[in-house]
PDB file of C-alpha atoms in Angstrom:
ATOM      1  CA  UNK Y   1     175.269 126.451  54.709  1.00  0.00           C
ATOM      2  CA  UNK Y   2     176.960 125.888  58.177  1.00  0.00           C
ATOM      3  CA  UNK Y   3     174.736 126.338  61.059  1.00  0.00           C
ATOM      4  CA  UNK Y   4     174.733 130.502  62.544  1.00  0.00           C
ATOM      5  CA  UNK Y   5     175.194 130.936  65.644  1.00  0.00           C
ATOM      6  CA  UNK Y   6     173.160 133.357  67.439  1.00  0.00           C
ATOM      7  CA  UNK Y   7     172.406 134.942  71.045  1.00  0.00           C
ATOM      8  CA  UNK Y   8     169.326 136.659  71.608  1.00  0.00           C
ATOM      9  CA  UNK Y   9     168.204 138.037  74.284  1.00  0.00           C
ATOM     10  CA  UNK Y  10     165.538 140.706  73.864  1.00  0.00           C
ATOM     11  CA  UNK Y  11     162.735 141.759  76.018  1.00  0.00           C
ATOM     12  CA  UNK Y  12     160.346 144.542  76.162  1.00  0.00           C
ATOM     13  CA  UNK Y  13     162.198 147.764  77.327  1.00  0.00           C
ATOM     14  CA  UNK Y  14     158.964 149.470  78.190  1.00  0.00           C
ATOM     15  CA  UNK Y  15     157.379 146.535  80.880  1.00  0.00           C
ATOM     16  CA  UNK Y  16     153.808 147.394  80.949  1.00  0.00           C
ATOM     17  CA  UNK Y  17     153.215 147.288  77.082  1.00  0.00           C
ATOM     18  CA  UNK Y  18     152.164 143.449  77.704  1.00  0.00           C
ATOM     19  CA  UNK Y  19     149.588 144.552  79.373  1.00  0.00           C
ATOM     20  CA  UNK Y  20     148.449 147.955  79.100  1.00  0.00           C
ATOM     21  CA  UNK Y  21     148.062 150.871  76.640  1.00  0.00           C
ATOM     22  CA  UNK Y  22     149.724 154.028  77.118  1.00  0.00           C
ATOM     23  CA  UNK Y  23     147.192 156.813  76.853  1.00  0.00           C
ATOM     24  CA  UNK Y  24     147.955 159.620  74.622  1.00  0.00           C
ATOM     25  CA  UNK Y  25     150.045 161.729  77.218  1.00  0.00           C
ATOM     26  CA  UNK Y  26     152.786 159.122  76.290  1.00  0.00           C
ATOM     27  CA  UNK Y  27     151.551 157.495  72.854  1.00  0.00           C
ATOM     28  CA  UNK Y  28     150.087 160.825  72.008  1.00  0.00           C
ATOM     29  CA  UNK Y  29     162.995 139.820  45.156  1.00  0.00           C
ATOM     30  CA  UNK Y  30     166.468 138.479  45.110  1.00  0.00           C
ATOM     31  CA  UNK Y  31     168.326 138.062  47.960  1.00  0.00           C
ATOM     32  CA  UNK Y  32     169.429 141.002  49.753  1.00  0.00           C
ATOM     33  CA  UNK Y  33     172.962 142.123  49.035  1.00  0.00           C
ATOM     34  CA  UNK Y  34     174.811 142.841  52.181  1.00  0.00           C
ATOM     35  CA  UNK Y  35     177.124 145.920  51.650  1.00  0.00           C
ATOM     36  CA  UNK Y  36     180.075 145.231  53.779  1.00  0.00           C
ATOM     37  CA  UNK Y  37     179.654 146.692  57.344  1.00  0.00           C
ATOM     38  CA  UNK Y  38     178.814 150.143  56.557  1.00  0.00           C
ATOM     39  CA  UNK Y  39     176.350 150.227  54.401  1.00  0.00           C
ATOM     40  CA  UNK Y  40     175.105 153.907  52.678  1.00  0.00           C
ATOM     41  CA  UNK Y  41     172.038 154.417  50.491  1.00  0.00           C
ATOM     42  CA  UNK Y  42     172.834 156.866  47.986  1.00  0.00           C
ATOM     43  CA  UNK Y  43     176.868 156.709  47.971  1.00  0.00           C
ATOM     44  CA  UNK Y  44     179.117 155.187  45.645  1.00  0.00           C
ATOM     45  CA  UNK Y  45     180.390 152.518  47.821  1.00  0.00           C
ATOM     46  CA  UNK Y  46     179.948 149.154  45.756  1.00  0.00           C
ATOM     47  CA  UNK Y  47     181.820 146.491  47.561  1.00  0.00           C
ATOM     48  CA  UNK Y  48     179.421 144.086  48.342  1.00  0.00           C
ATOM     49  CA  UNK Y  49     179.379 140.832  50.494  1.00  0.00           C
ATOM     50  CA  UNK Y  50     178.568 136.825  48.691  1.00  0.00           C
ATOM     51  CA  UNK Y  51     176.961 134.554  50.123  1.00  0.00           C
ATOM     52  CA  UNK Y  52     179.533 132.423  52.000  1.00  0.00           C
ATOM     53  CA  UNK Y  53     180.405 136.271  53.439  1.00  0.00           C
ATOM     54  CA  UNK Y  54     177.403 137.045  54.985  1.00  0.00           C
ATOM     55  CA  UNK Y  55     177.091 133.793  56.188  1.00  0.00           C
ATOM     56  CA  UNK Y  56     179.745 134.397  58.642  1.00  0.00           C
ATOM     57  CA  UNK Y  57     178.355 137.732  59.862  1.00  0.00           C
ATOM     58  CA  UNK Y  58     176.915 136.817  63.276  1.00  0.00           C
ATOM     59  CA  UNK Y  59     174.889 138.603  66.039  1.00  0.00           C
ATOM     60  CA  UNK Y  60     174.485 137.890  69.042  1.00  0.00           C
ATOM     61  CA  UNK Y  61     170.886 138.650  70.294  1.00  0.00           C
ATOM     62  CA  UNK Y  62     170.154 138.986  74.099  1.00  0.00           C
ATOM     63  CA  UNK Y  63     166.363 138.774  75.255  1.00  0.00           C
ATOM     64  CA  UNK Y  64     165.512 137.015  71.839  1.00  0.00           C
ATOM     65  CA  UNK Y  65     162.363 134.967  72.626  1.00  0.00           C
ATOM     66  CA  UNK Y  66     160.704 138.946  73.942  1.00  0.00           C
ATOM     67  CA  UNK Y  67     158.509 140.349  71.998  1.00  0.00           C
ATOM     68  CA  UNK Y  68     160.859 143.100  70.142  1.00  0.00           C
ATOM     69  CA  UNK Y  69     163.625 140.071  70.512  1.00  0.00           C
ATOM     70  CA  UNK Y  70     162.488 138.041  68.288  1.00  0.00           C
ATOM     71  CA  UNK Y  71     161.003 140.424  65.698  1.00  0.00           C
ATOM     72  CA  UNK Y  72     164.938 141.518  65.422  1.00  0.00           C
ATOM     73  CA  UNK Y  73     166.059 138.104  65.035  1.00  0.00           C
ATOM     74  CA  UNK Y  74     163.706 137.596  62.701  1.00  0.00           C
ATOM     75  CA  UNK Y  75     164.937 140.532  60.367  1.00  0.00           C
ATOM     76  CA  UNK Y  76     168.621 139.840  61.096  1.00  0.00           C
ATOM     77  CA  UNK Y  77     167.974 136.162  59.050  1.00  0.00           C
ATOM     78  CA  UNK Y  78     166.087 137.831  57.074  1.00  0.00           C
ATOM     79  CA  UNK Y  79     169.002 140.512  56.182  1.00  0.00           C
ATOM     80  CA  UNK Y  80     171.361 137.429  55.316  1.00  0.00           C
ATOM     81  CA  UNK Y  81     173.039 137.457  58.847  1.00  0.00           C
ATOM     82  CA  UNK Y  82     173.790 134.522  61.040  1.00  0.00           C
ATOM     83  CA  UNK Y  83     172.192 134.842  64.824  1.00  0.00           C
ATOM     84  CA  UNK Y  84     173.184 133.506  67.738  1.00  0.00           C
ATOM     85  CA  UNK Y  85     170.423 134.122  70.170  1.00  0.00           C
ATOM     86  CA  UNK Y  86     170.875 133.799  73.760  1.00  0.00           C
ATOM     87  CA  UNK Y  87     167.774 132.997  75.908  1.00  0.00           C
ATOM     88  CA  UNK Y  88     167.013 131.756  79.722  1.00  0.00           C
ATOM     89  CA  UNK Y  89     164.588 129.049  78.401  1.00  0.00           C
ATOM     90  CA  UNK Y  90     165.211 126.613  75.463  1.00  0.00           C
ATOM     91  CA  UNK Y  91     162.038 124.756  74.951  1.00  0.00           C
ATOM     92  CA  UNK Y  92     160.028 128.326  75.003  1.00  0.00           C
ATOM     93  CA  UNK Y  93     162.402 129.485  72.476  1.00  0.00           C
ATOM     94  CA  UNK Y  94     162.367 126.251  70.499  1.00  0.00           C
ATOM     95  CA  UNK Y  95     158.645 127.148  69.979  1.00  0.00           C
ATOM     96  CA  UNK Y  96     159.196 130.987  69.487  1.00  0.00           C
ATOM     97  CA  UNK Y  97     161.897 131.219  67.043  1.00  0.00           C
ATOM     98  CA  UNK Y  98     162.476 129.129  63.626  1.00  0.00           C
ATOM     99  CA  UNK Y  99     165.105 126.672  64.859  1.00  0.00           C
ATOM    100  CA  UNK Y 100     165.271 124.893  61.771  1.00  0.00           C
ATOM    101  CA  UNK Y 101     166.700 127.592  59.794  1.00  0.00           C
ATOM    102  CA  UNK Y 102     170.425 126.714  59.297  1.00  0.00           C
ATOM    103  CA  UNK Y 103     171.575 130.615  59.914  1.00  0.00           C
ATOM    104  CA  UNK Y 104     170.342 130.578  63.490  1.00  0.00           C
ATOM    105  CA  UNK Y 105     171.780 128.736  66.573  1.00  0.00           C
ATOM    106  CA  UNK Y 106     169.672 129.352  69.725  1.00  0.00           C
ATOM    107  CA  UNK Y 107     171.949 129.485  73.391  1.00  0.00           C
ATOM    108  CA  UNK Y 108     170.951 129.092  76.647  1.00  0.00           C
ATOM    109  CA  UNK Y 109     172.221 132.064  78.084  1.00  0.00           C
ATOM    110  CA  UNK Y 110     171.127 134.264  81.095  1.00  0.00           C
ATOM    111  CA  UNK Y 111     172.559 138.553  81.528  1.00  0.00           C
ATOM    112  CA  UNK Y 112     172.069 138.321  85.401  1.00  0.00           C
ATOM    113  CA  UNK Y 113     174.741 134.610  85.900  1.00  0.00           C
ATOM    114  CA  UNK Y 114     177.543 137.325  85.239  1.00  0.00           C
ATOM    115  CA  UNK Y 115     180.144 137.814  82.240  1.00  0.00           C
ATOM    116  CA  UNK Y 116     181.820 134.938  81.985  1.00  0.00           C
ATOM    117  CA  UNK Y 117     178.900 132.743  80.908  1.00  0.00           C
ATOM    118  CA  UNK Y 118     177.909 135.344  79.024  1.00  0.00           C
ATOM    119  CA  UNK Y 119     181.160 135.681  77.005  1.00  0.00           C
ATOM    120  CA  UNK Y 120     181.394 131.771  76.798  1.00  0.00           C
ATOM    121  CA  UNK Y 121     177.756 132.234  75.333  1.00  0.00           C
ATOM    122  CA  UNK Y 122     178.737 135.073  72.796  1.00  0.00           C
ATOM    123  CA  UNK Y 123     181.668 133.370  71.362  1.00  0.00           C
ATOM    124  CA  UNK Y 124     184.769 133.889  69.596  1.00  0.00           C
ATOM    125  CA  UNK Y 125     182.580 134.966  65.942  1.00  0.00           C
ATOM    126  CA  UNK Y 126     179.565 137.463  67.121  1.00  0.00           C
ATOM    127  CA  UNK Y 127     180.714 140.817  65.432  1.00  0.00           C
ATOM    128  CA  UNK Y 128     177.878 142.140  67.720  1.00  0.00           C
ATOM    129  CA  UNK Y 129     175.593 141.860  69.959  1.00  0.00           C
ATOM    130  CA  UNK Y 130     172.219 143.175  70.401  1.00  0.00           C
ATOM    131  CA  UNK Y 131     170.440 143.707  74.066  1.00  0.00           C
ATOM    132  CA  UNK Y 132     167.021 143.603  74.384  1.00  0.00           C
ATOM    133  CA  UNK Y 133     166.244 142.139  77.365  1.00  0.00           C
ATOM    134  CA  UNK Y 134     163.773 143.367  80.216  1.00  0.00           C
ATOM    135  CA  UNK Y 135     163.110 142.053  83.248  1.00  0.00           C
ATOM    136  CA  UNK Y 136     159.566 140.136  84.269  1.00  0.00           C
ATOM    137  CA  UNK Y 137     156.825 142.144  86.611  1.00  0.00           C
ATOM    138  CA  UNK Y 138     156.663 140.803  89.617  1.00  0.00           C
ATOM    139  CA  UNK Y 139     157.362 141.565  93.524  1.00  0.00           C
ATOM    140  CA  UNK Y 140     161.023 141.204  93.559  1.00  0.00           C
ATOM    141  CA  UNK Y 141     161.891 145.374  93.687  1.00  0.00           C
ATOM    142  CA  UNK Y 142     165.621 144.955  92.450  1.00  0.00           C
ATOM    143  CA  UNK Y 143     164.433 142.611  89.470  1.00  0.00           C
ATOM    144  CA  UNK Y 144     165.215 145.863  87.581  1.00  0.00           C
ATOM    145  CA  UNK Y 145     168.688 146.190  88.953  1.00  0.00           C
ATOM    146  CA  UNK Y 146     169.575 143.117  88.284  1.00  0.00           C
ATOM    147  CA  UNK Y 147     168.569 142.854  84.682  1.00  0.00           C
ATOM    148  CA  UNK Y 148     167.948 146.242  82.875  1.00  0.00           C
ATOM    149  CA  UNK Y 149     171.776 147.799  85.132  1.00  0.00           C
ATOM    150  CA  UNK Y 150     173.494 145.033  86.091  1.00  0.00           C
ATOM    151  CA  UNK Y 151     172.417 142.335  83.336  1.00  0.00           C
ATOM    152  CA  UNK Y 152     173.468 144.853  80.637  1.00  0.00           C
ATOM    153  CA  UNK Y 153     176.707 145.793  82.640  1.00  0.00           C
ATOM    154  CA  UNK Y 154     177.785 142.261  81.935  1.00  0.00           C
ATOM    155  CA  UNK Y 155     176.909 141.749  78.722  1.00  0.00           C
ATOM    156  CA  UNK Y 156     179.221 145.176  77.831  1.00  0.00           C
ATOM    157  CA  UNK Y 157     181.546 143.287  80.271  1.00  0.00           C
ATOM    158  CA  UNK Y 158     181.302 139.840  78.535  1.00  0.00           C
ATOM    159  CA  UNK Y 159     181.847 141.902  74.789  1.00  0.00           C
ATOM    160  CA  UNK Y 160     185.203 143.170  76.191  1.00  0.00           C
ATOM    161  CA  UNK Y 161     186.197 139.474  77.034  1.00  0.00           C
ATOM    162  CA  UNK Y 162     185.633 138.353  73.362  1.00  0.00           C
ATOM    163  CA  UNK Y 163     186.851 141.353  71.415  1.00  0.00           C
ATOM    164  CA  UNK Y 164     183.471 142.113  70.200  1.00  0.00           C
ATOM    165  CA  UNK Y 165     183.282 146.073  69.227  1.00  0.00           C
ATOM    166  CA  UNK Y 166     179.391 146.415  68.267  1.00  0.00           C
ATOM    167  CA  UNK Y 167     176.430 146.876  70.689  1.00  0.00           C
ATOM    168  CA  UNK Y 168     172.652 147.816  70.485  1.00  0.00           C
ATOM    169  CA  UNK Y 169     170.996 148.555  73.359  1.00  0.00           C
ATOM    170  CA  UNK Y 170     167.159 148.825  73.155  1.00  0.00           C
ATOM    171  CA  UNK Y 171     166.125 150.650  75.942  1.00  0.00           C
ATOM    172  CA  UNK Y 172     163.227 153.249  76.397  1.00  0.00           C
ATOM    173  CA  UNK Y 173     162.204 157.045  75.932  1.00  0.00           C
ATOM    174  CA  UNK Y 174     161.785 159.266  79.306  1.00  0.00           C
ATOM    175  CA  UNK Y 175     164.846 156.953  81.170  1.00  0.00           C
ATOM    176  CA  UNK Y 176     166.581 160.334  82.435  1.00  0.00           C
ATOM    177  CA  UNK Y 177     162.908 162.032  82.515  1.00  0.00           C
ATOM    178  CA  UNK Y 178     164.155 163.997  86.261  1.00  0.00           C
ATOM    179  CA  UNK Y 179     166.468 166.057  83.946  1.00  0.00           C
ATOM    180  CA  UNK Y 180     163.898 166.674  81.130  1.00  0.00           C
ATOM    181  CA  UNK Y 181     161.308 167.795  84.010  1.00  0.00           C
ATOM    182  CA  UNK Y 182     159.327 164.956  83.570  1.00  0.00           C
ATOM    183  CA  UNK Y 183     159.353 164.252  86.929  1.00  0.00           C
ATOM    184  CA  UNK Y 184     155.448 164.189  87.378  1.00  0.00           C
ATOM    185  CA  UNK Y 185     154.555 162.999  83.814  1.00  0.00           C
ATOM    186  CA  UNK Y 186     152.601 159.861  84.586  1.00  0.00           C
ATOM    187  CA  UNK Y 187     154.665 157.262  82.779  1.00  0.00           C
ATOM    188  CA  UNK Y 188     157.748 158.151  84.366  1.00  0.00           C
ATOM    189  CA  UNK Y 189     156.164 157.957  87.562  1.00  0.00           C
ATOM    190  CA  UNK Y 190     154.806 154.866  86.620  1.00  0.00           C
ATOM    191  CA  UNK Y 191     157.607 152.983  85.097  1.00  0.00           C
ATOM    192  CA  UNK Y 192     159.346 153.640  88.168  1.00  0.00           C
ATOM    193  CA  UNK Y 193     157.304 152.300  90.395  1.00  0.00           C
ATOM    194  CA  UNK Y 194     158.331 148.736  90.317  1.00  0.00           C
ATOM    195  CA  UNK Y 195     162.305 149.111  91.483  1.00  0.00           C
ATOM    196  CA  UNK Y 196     163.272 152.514  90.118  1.00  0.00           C
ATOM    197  CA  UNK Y 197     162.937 150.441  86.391  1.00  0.00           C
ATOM    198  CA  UNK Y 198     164.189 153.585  83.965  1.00  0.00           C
ATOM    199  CA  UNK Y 199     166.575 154.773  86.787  1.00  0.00           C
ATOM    200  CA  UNK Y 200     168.368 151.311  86.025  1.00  0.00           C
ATOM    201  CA  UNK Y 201     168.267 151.818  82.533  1.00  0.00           C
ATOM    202  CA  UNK Y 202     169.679 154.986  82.538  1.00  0.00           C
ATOM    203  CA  UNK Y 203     172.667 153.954  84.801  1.00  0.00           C
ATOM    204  CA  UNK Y 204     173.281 150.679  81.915  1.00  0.00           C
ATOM    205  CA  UNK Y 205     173.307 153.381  79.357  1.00  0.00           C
ATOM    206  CA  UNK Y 206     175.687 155.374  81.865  1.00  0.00           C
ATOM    207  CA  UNK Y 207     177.849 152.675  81.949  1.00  0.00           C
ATOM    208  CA  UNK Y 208     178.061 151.657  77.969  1.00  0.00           C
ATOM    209  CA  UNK Y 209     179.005 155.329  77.368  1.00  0.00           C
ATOM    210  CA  UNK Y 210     181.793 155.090  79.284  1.00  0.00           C
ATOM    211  CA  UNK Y 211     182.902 151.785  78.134  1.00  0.00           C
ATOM    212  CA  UNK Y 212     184.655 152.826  74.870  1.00  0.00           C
ATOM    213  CA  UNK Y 213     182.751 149.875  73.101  1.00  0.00           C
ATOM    214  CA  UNK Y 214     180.974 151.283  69.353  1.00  0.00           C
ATOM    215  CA  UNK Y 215     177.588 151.869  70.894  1.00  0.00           C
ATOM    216  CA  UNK Y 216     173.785 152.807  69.441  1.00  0.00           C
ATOM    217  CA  UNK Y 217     171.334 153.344  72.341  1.00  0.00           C
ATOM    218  CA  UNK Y 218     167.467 153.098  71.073  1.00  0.00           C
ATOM    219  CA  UNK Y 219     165.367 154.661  72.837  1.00  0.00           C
ATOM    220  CA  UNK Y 220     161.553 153.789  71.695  1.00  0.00           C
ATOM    221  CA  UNK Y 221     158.253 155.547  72.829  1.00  0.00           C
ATOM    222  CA  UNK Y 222     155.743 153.167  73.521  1.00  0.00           C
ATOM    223  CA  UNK Y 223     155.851 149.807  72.090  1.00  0.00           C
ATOM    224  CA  UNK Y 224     152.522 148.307  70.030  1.00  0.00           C
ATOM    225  CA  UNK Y 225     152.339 144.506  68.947  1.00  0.00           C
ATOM    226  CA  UNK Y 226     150.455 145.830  65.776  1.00  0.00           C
ATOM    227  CA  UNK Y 227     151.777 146.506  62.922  1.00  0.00           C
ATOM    228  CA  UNK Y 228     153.333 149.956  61.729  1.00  0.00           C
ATOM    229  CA  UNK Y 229     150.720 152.943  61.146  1.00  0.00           C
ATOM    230  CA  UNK Y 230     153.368 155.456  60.147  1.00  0.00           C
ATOM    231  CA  UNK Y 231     157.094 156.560  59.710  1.00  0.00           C
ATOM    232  CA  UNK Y 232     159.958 156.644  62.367  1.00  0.00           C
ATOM    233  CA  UNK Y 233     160.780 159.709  63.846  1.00  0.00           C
ATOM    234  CA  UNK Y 234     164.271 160.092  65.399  1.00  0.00           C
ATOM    235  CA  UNK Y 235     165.526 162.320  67.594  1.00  0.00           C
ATOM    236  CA  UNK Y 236     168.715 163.323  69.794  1.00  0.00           C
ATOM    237  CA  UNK Y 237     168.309 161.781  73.547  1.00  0.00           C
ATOM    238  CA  UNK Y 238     166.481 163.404  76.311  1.00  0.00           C
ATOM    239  CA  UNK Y 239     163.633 165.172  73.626  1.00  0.00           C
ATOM    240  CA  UNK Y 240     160.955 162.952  73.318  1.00  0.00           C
ATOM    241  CA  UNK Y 241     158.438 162.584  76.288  1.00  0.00           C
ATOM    242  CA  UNK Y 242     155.541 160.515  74.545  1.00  0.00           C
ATOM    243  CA  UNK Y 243     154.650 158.922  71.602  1.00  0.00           C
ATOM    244  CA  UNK Y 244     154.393 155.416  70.405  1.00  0.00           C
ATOM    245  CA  UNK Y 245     155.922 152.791  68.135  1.00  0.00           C
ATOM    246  CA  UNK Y 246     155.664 149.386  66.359  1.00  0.00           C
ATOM    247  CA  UNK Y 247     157.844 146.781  67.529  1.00  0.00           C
ATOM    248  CA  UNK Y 248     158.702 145.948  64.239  1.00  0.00           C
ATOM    249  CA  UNK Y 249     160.214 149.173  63.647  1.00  0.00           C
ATOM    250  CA  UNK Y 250     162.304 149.395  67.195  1.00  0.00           C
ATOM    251  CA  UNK Y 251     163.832 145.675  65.603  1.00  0.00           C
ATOM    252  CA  UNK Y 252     164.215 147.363  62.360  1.00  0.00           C
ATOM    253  CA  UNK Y 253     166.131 150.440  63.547  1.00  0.00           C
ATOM    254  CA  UNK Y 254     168.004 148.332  65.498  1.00  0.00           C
ATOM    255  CA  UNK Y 255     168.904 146.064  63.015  1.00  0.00           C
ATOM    256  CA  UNK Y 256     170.235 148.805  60.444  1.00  0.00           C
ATOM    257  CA  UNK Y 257     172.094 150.287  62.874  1.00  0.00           C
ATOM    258  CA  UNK Y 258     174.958 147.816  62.381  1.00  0.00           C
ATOM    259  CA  UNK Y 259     174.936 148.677  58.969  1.00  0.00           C
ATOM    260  CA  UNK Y 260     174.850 152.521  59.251  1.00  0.00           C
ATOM    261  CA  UNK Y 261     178.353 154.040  60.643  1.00  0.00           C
ATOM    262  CA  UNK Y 262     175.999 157.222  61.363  1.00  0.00           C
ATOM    263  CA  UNK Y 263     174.863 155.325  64.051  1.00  0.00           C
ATOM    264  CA  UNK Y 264     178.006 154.656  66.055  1.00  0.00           C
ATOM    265  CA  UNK Y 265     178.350 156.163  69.361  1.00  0.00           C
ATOM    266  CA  UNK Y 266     174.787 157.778  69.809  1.00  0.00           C
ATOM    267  CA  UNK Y 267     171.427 157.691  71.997  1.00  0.00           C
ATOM    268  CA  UNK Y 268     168.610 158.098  69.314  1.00  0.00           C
ATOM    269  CA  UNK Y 269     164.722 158.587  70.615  1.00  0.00           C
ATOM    270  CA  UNK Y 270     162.108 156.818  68.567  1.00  0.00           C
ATOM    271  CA  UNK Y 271     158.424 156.928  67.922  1.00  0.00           C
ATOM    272  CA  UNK Y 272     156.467 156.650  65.027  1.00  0.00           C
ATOM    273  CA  UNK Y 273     153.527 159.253  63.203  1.00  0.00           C
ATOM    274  CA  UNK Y 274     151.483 159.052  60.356  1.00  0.00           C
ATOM    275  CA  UNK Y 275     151.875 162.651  59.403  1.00  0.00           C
ATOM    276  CA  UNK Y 276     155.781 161.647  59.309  1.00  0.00           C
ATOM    277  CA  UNK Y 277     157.934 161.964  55.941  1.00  0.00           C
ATOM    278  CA  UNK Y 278     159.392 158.885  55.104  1.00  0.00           C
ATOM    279  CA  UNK Y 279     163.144 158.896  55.430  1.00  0.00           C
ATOM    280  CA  UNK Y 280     166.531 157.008  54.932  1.00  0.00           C
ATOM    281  CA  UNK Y 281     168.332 155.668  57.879  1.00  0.00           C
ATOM    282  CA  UNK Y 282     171.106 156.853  56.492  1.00  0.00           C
ATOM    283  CA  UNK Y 283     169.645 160.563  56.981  1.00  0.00           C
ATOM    284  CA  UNK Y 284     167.483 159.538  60.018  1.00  0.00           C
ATOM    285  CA  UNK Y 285     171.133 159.001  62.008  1.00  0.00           C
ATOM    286  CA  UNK Y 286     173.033 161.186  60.346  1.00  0.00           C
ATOM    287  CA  UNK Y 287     170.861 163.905  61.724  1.00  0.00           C
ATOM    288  CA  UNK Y 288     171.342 162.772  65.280  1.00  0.00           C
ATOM    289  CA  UNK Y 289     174.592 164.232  66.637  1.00  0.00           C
ATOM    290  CA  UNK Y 290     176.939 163.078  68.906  1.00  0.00           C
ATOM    291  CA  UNK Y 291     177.121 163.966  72.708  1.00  0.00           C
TER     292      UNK Y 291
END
């Protein structure tokens, strides 16, 4: 098999997660056959995609040694795609990610050197790319800014430059919480504390909207490093205001969201219950409307 090439960069939308728990205000055996890009539970579409086929489906993953990152590049090779992941530091990613398989090619790439780079990174054969990048607590205020708003603005930027007409955004629940009247609910204060962080979210997500690229916007609660304890619950943007979820299921959302056409052009909210029924993505984005 030729050697995949895949970008990833993925890092954890909601910051604090590393380190802290959200209290319950806001956590209250073959091979898989790929159907080609649309793929449907339940409908009669049968055309499906060999080997060599799927082979030459690459993604492009931004943010892909972060800990949702990696768990989607992890299910994209898993899927049968090829991944190109696209990180700021090679020997940590080396380590992080399973550089010997054939399927996945690991870039040095970084969303705040600007679009060109980034396009250079992506290539001429990513179908689509995947952002799940964050930027790193620390003192510098506009660290936000530059990686969550403008780091995302030129990866959009970068897809335009190569043709590429897919993109997943992970980003996070309560990022336009001043028009849900969240204002004083104590994660959105807190979130924006260090540089206004879902303020520059929302603006990225502003700014993909409006970009006329085939989007999905994910919007998880809460992110846990465990395992998941229950089902996915989706719902339309601007309705969830707590709630957690396992990163595991934020990469797998996000990963059959480039097979679901239900999926195109929406903002879906995310979190996860264990008195949740069990449903298909197929009717999980379906029910989501467009805006």
């Amino acid at each position: 098999m030729p050697m995949a090439s895949t970008l990833t960069i993925v890092r954890n939308p909601i910051f604090l997660t590393h380190h802290y728990q959200f209290n319950k205000q806001f956590t209250t055996p073959s091979s898989l056959r790929l159907l080609s890009f649309a793929k449907m539970e339940g409908s009669e579409i049968s055309e499906e995609v060999g080997e060599d086929s799927r082979a030459k489906r690459k993604i492009f993953v931004a943010g892909a040694t972060g800990s949702t990152g990696k768990r989607i590049v992890e299910q994209l090779l898993a899927k049968g795609f090829s991944v190109k992941a696209g990180v700021r530091d090679l020997d940590k990613a080396k380590s992080t990610l399973s550089s010997a398989n054939p399927s996945l090619q690991i870039i040095k790439a970084d969303v705040t050197e600007g679009s060109d780079k980034l396009a250079e990174a992506i290539g001429d054969d990513s179908e689509a790319v995947v952002c799940a990048t964050g930027f790193r607590p620390g003192w510098d205020l506009l660290a936000p800014w530059k990686v969550d708003n403008f780091g995302t603005v030129n990866l959009v930027e970068a897809c335009r430059k190569r043709n590429v007409k897919r993109f997943i955004l992970i980003s996070s629940i309560l990022v336009n919480g001043a028009s849900m009247g969240q204002l004083l609910n104590p994660a959105y204060i807190f979130l924006n504390v260090f540089g206004l962080t879902l303020v520059a979210k929302l603006q990225a997500e502003n700014y993909i909207r409006k970009s006329g690229i085939n989007y999905t916007i994910i919007r998880p609660g809460g992110l846990r490093n465990d395992p998941p304890t229950g089902n996915v619950v989706m719902e339309p943007e601007d309705t969830l205001y707590e709630g957690s979820i396992s990163r595991d299921q934020v990469a797998e959302v996000a990963v059959e969201a480039l097979a679901y056409p239900e999926a195109s052009y929406k903002v879906v909210e995310i979190v996860s219950r264990p008195d949740a029924a069990k449903r298909s993505y197929h009717d999980l984005f379906g029910s989501i409307r467009q805006r």
